[in-house]
Short mmCIF file of C-alpha atoms and ligand atoms in Angstrom, two decimals:
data_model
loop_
_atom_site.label_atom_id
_atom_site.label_comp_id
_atom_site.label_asym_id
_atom_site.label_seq_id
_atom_site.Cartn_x
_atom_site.Cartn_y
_atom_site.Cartn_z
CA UNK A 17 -88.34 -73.96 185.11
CA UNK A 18 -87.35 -70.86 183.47
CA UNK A 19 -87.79 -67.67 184.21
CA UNK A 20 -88.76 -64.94 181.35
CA UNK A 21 -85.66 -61.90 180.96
CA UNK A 22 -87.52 -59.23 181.30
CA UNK A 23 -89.25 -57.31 179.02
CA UNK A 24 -91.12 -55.36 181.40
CA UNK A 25 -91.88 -52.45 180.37
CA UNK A 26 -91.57 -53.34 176.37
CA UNK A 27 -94.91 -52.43 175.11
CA UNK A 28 -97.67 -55.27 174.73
CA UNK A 29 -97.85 -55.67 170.78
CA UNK A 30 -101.69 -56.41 169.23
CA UNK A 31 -102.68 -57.95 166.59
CA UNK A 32 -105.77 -57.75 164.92
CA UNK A 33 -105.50 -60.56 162.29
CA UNK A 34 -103.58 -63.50 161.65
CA UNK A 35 -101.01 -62.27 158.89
CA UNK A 36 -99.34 -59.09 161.30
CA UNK A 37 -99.61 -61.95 163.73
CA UNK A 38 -97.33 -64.62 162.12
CA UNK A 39 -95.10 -61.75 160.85
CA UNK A 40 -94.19 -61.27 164.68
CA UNK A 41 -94.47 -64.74 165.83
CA UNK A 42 -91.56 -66.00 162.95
CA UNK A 43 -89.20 -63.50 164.29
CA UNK A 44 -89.43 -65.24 167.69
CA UNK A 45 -89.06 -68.54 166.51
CA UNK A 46 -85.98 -67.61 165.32
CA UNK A 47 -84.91 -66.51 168.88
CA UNK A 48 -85.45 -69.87 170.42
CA UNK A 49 -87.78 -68.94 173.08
CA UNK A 50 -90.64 -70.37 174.89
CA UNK A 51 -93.74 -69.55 173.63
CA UNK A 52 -96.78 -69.79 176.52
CA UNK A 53 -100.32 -69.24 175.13
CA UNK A 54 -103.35 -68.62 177.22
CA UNK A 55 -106.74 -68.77 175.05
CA UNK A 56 -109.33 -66.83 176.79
CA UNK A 57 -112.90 -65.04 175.84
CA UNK A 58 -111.77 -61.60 177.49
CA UNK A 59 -113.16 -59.92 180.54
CA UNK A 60 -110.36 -61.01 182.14
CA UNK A 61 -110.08 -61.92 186.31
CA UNK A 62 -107.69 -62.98 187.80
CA UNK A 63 -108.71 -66.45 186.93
CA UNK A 64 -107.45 -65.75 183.90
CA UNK A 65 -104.50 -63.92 185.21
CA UNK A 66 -103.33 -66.93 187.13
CA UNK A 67 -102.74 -68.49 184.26
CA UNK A 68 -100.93 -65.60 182.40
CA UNK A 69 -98.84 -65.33 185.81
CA UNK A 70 -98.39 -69.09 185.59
CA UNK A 71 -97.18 -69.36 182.07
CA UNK A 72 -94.74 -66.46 182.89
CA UNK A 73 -92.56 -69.51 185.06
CA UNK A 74 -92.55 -71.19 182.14
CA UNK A 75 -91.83 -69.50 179.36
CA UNK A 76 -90.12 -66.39 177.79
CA UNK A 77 -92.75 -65.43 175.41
CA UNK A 78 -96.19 -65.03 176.47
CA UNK A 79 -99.54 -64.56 174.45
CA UNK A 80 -103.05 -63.58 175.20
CA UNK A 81 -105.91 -64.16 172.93
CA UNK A 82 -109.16 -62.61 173.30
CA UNK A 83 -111.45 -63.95 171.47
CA UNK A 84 -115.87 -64.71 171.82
CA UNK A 85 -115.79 -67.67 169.87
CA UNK A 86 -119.09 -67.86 168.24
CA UNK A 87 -118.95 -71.47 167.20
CA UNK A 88 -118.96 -72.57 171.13
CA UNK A 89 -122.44 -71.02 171.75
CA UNK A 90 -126.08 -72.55 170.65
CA UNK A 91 -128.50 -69.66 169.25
CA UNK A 92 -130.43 -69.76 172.94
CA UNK A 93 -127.14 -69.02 174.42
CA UNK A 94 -125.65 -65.44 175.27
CA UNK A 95 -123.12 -65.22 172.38
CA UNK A 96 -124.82 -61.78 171.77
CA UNK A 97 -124.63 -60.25 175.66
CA UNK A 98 -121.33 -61.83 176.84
CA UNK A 99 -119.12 -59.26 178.69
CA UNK A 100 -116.81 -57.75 176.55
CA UNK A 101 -114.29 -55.19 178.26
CA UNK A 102 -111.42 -54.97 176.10
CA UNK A 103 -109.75 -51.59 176.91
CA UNK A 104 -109.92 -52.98 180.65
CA UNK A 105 -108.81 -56.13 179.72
CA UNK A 106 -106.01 -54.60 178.22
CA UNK A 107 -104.97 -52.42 181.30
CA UNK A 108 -104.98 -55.36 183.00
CA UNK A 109 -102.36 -56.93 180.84
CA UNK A 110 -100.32 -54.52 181.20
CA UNK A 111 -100.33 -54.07 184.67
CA UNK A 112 -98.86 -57.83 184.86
CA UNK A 113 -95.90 -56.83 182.69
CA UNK A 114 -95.32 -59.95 181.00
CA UNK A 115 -97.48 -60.24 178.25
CA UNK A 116 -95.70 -60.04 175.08
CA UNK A 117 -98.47 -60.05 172.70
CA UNK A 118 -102.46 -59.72 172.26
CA UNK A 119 -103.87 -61.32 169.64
CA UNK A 120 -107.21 -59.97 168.81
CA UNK A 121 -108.61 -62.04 165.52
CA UNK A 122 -112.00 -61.15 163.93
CA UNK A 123 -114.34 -63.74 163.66
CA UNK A 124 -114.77 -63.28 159.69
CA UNK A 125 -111.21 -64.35 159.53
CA UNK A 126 -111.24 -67.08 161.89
CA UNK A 127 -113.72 -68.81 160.32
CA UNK A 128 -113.34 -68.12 157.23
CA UNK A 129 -116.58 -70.04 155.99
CA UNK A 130 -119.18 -68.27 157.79
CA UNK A 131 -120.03 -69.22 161.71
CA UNK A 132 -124.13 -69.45 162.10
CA UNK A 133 -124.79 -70.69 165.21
CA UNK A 134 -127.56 -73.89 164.28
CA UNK A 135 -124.96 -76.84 163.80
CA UNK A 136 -126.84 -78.02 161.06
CA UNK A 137 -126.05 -74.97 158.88
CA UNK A 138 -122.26 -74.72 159.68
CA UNK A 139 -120.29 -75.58 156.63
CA UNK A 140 -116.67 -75.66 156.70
CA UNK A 141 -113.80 -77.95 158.98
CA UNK A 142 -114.40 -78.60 162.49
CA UNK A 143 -112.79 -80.47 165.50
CA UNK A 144 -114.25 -82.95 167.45
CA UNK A 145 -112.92 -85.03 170.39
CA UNK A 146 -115.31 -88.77 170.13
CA UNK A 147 -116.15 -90.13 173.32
CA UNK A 148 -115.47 -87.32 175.65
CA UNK A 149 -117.59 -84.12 174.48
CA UNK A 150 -121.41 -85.47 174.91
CA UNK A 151 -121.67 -85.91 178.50
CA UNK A 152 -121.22 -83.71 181.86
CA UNK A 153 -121.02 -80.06 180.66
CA UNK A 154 -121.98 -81.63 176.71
CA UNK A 155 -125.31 -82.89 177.53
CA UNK A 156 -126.54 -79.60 178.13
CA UNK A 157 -124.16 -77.90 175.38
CA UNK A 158 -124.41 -80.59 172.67
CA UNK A 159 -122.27 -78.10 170.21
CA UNK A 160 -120.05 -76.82 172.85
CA UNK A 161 -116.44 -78.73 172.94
CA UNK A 162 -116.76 -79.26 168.89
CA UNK A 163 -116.53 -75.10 169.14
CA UNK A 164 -113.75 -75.37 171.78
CA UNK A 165 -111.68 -78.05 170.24
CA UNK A 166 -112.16 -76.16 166.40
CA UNK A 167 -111.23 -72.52 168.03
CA UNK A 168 -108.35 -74.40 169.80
CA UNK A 169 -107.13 -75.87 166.99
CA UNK A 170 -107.39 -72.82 164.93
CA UNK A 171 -105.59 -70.78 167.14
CA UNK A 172 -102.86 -73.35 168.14
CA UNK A 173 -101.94 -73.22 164.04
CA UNK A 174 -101.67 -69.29 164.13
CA UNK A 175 -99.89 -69.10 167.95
CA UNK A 176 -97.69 -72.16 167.40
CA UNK A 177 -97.10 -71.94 170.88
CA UNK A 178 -94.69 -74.46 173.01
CA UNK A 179 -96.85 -74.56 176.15
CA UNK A 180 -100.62 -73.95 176.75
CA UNK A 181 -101.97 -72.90 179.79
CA UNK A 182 -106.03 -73.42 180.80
CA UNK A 183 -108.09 -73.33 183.72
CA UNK A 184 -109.31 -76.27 186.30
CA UNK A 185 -112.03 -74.02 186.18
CA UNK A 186 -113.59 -76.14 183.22
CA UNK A 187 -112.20 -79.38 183.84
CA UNK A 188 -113.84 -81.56 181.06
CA UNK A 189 -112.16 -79.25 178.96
CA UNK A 190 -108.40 -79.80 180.02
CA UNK A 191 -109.04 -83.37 179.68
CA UNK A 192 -110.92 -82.69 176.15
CA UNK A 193 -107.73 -80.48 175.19
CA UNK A 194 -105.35 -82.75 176.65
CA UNK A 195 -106.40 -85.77 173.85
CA UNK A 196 -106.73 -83.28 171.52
CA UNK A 197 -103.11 -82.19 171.64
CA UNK A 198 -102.26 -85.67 171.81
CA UNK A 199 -104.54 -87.09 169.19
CA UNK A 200 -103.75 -84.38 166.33
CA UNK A 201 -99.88 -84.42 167.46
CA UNK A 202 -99.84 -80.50 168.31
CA UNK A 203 -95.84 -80.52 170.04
CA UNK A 204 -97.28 -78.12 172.71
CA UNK A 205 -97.47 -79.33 176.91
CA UNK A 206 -100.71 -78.10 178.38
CA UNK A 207 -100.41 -77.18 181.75
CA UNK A 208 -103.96 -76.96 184.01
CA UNK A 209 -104.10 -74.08 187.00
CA UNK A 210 -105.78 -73.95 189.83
CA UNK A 211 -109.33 -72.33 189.95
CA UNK A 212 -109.07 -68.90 191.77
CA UNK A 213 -112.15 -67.92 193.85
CA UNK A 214 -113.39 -64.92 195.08
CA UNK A 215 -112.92 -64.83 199.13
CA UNK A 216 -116.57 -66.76 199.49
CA UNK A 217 -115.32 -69.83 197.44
CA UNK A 218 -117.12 -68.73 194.08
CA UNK A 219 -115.26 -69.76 191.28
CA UNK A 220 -114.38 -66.85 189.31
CA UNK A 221 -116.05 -66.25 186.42
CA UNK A 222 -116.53 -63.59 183.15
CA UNK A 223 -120.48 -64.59 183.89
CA UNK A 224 -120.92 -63.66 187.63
CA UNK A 225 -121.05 -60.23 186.38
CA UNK A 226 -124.47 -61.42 185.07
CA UNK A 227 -125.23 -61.49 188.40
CA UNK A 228 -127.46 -59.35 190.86
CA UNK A 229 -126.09 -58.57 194.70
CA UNK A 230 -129.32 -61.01 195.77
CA UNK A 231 -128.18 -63.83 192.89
CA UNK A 232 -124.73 -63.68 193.79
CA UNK A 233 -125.56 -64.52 197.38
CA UNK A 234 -127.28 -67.76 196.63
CA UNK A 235 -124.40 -68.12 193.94
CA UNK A 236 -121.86 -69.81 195.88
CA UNK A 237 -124.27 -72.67 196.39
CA UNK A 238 -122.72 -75.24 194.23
CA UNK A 239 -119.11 -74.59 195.65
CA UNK A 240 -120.78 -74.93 198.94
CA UNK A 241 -122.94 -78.35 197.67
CA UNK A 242 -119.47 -79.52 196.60
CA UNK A 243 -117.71 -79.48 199.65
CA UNK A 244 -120.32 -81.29 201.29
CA UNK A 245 -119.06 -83.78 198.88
CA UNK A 246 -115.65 -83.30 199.95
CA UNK A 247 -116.21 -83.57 203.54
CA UNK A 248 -117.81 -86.83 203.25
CA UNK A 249 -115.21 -88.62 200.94
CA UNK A 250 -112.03 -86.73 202.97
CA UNK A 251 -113.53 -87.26 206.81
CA UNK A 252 -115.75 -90.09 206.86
CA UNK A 253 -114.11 -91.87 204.04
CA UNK A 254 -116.99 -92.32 201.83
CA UNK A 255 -116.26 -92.99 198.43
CA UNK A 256 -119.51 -94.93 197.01
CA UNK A 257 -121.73 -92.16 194.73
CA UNK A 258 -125.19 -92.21 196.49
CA UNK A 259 -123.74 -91.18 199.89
CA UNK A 260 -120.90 -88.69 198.05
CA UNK A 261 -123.47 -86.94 196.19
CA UNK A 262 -126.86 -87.28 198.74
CA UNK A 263 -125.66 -84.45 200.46
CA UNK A 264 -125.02 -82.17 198.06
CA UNK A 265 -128.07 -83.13 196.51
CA UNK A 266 -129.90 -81.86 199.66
CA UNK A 267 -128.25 -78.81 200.10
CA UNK A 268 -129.16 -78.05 196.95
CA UNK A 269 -132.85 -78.44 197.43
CA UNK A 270 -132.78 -77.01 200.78
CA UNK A 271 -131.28 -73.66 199.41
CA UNK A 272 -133.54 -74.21 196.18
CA UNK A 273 -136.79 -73.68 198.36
CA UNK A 274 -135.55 -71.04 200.78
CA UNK A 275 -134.72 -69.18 197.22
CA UNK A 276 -138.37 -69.87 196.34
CA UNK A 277 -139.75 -68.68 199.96
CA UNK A 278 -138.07 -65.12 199.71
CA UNK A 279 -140.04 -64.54 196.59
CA UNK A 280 -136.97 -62.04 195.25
CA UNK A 281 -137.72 -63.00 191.59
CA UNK A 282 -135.62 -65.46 190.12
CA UNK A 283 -134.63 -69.12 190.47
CA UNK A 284 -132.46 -71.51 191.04
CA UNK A 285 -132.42 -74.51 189.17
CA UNK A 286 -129.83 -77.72 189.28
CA UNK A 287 -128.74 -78.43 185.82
CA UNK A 288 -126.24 -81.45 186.86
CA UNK A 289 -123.76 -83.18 189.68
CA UNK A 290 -121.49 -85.33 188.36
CA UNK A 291 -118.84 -87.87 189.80
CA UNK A 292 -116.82 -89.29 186.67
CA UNK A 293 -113.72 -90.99 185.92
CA UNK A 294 -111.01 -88.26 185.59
CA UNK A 295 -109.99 -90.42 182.24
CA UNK A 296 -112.97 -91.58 180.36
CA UNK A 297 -115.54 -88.76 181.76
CA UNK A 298 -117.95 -91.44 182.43
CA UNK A 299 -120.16 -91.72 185.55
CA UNK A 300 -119.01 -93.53 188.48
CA UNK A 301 -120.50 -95.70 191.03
CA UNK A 302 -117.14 -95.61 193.04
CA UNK A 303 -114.14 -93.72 193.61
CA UNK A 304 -111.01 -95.67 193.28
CA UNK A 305 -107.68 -95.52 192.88
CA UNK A 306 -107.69 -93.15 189.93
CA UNK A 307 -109.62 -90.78 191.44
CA UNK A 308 -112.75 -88.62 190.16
CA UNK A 309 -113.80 -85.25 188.68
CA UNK A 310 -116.90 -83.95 190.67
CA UNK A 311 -118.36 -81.24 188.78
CA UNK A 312 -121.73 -79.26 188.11
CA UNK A 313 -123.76 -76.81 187.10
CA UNK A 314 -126.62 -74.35 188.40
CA UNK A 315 -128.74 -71.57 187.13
CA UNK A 316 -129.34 -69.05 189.20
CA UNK A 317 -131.78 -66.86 187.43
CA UNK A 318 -130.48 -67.11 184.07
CA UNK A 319 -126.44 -67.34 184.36
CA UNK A 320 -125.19 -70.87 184.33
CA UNK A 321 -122.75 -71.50 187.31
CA UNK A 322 -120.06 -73.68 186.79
CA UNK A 323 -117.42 -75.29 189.47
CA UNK A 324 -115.77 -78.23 190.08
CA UNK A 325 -113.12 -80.10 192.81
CA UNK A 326 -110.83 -83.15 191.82
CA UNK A 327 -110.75 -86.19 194.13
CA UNK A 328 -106.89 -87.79 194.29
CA UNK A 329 -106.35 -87.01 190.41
CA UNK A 330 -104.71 -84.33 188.14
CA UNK A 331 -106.16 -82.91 184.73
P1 AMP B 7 -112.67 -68.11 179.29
O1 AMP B 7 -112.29 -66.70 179.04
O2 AMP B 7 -113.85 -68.26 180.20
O3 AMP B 7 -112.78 -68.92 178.02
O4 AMP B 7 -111.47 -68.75 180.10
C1 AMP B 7 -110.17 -68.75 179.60
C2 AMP B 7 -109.31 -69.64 180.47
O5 AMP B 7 -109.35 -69.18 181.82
C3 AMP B 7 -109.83 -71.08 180.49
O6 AMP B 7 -108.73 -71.97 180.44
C4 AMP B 7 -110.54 -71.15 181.82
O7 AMP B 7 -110.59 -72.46 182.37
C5 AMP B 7 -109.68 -70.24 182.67
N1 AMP B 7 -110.43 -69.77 183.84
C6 AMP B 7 -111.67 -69.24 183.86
N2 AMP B 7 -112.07 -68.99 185.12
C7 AMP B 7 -111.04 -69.37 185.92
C8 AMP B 7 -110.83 -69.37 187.34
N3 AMP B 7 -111.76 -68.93 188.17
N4 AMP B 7 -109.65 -69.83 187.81
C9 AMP B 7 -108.69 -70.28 186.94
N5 AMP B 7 -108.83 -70.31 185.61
C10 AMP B 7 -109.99 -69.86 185.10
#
């Protein structure tokens, strides 16, 4: 492991399209430095942080992107309302005093063809991973991981970084990444970080500030589902699907009707559990030796939750 000189209090350099950017980034590949790049759709936690804090072990060189990539939303999503908070965002980076460079693209000149949201009318080059994008989080986002693995692949061509650094957080998309990288022979190492949580277990997220002080209570349920899941195959060493996930299940419900009871307005709704093969992504009926990626989602209101916890595997 290396650790960056520093460059402390250098200023953070921003770029707002891709030429200024590669103008910079071919003067440092002539100094032979690391480059660490952390992709991320900006208001910034320390989720997100972690990672930037993470890369900084790694390498000399470290870039941000900020960047709501239209082509990962479907027209019912919030593409139009997600959080954006740049000049905080920015303060933020700077407060870490290790980010070497911002890289702010517009979305006219990332995709260069036009981005409307309906799939059918895309036109253009995109970037699919087979066999790995249509199930868990890609049932209910059919269009999702094509947008992730095109913006990826877009933005690994303009960064050229040496290391890439993304979040447990969204775990099908480390391992969607990870063949990516392999399958289109990018020379980069991805490196996956922990998820950070806010002191109640609730995965930190740019979304829970869609949240009201009575949603965010009933938020943490799926962490809390989860665990059940976690206490069953770590104490009583269950490991067959029915009894992992039964008791999450139930939680679930229990917490689903209480919600209803109160009458405060909103709902919760289960959109999926799942118990897959840290490898394929398919559903198990077993853990084994390789281990498993139990994941889900819930709405609460309207703000889909995400979280995940890894059974005896790595991303
Ligand atoms: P986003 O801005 O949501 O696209 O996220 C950018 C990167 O931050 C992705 O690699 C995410 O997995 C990661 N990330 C998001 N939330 C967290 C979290 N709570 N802990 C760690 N990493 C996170």
């Amino acid at each position: 492991m290396m650790n960056k000189m520093t460059l402390s209090d250098t200023q953070i350099q921003i770029f707002e399209n891709i030429f200024s950017f590669r103008n910079w980034r071919r003067k440092i590949g002539s100094e032979n430095k690391l480059v660490g790049f952390v992709p991320t759709m900006g208001c910034l936690h320390e989720g997100h942080l972690s990672l930037i804090k993470q890369a900084n072990q790694y390498c000399q060189i470290i870039v941000i992107s900020i960047f709501v990539n239209p082509a990962q939303f479907a027209p019912s999503e919030d593409l139009d309302k997600y959080p954006r908070t740049l000049s905080d965002d920015l303060d933020k980076l700077s407060s870490l005093k290790c980010v070497d460079a911002v890289f702010l693209p517009k979305v006219e000149e990332i995709y260069p063809a036009g981005i409307p949201l309906e799939i059918e009318e895309q036109q253009g080059t995109f970037v699919e991973v087979k066999g790995k994008s249509h199930q868990m989080e890609g049932k209910t986002r059919p269009g999702f991981f094509r947008g992730v693995a095109t913006v990826c692949t877009k933005l690994f061509n303009i960064v050229q970084p040496d290391n890439v650094f993304f979040g447990q957080k969204d775990a099908q998309q480390c391992v969607i990444i990870r063949n990516m990288i392999r399958d289109l022979h990018f020379p980069i190492e991805m490196h996956v970080g922990d998820i950070v949580r806010e002191k109640d277990g609730l995965a930190m997220s740019s979304r829970n500030k869609y949240l009201t002080p009575e949603m965010r209570k009933v938020a943490i349920t799926l962490h809390q589902s989860l665990i059940e899941t976690k206490k069953a195959f770590e104490n009583n060493n269950i490991k067959d699907r029915k009894n992992l996930l039964d008791p999450a299940f139930e939680l679930i419900e229990r917490v689903t009707k209480e919600n209803e009871a109160q009458k405060l307005g909103f709902s919760i709704k289960l959109d999926y559990l799942s118990l897959a093969d840290p490898d394929t992504l398919e559903e198990i009926d077993k853990i084994k030796e390789k281990g498993a990626i139990l994941s889900g989602a819930l709405y609460v209101g309207s703000t889909r939750l995400i979280d995940n916890i890894l059974f005896n595997c790595k991303l």
